[in-house]
C-alpha angles and dihedrals in degrees: 000000000000113000120233115260120237125225112210130204120174137186115226116237109218144168118243118202119206118194139168130203115339095345090290086157136007129198128180124220111196116203113200115191128191110229118216130166127216118253126230107203128150118170143184106241105173143017135175144182115218127191111192098147131086132235110254093255090060098259110140111232124229131191108273092028112145091237093057121047102162134117147166123215143158110261087189135332091284103041133055117198121207124197121195119191139155099002120166133214114278094018136097151160140250118229121192129190137164134195129191135202098236093167130097099241134052114275128203124206104244098184144326121234125202109194120185113219091174108030127202119173094194092059091042091056098042110028109098113218122188132163147122146212140247122200118203137176125243085266094055097255112148109236104169145353144172143161143226131259104021135180089236091069091068088221095084097137098038100049108054104094136092090257087063096050097101092047091049096047092051094045090052100039109025111118097010109145121219119198119212105287096022119125137189126215121195092240135135115247112240095237093053097047094101093066092052089048091054091056094048093047093049090050092043093233104160140196102051122121106217093196092057111019121088130155128082109316119206118185143159115235116242091239098065118115137239092271088080090064116121096004126149140180137180126200141168127227114208127181122205121202135191134196113275097248098053 
């Protein structure tokens, strides 16, 4: 994983000479300055897997249920791992994650990388992935927010699948600046929820309450065929940051 870069600013220690007349007297004033660099440090601090949907036959799902074997977790403070297993048409999962700027200087999202550690082209081509982000200050003030996909992209119908996740995350997050103490949650801003609802309705992915549910939503459309049975995939989401003046 790419290490965070450090921006350094140092105070110069020097000696000031004070004199009078023809050097009738000389005194030395020594200035000793502590040198401390700023720290660039953004970390994932929380993840969660939420199941608020029901199996098509009306059975309410629970974590650990034999019908759902999926999870999202922090592999370390810089990487989130997502596992998808045993999904069914018309159902999906909610994934939540949050990352904080714990450093002492502003940080800018350089890029997002989605790396498949267990690849599956069928799921990449058919699994619908929608979501958004909300950026807040350390006081809880909302500073920014957006969604993916969005009608504004002009690629609405072509960019809604797992294979497009890296593209969508970069389009949404690249260049976003986090001041020290700022944090981002993968939530859907209230005013943009109708666009996400349209995607879920068109793909017939049921069980999500648009008024309450946020996070990243991953689901299989009801229309997918039997070739999607017993499919699984695993991938990592890594965020790379740079100092604000680069």
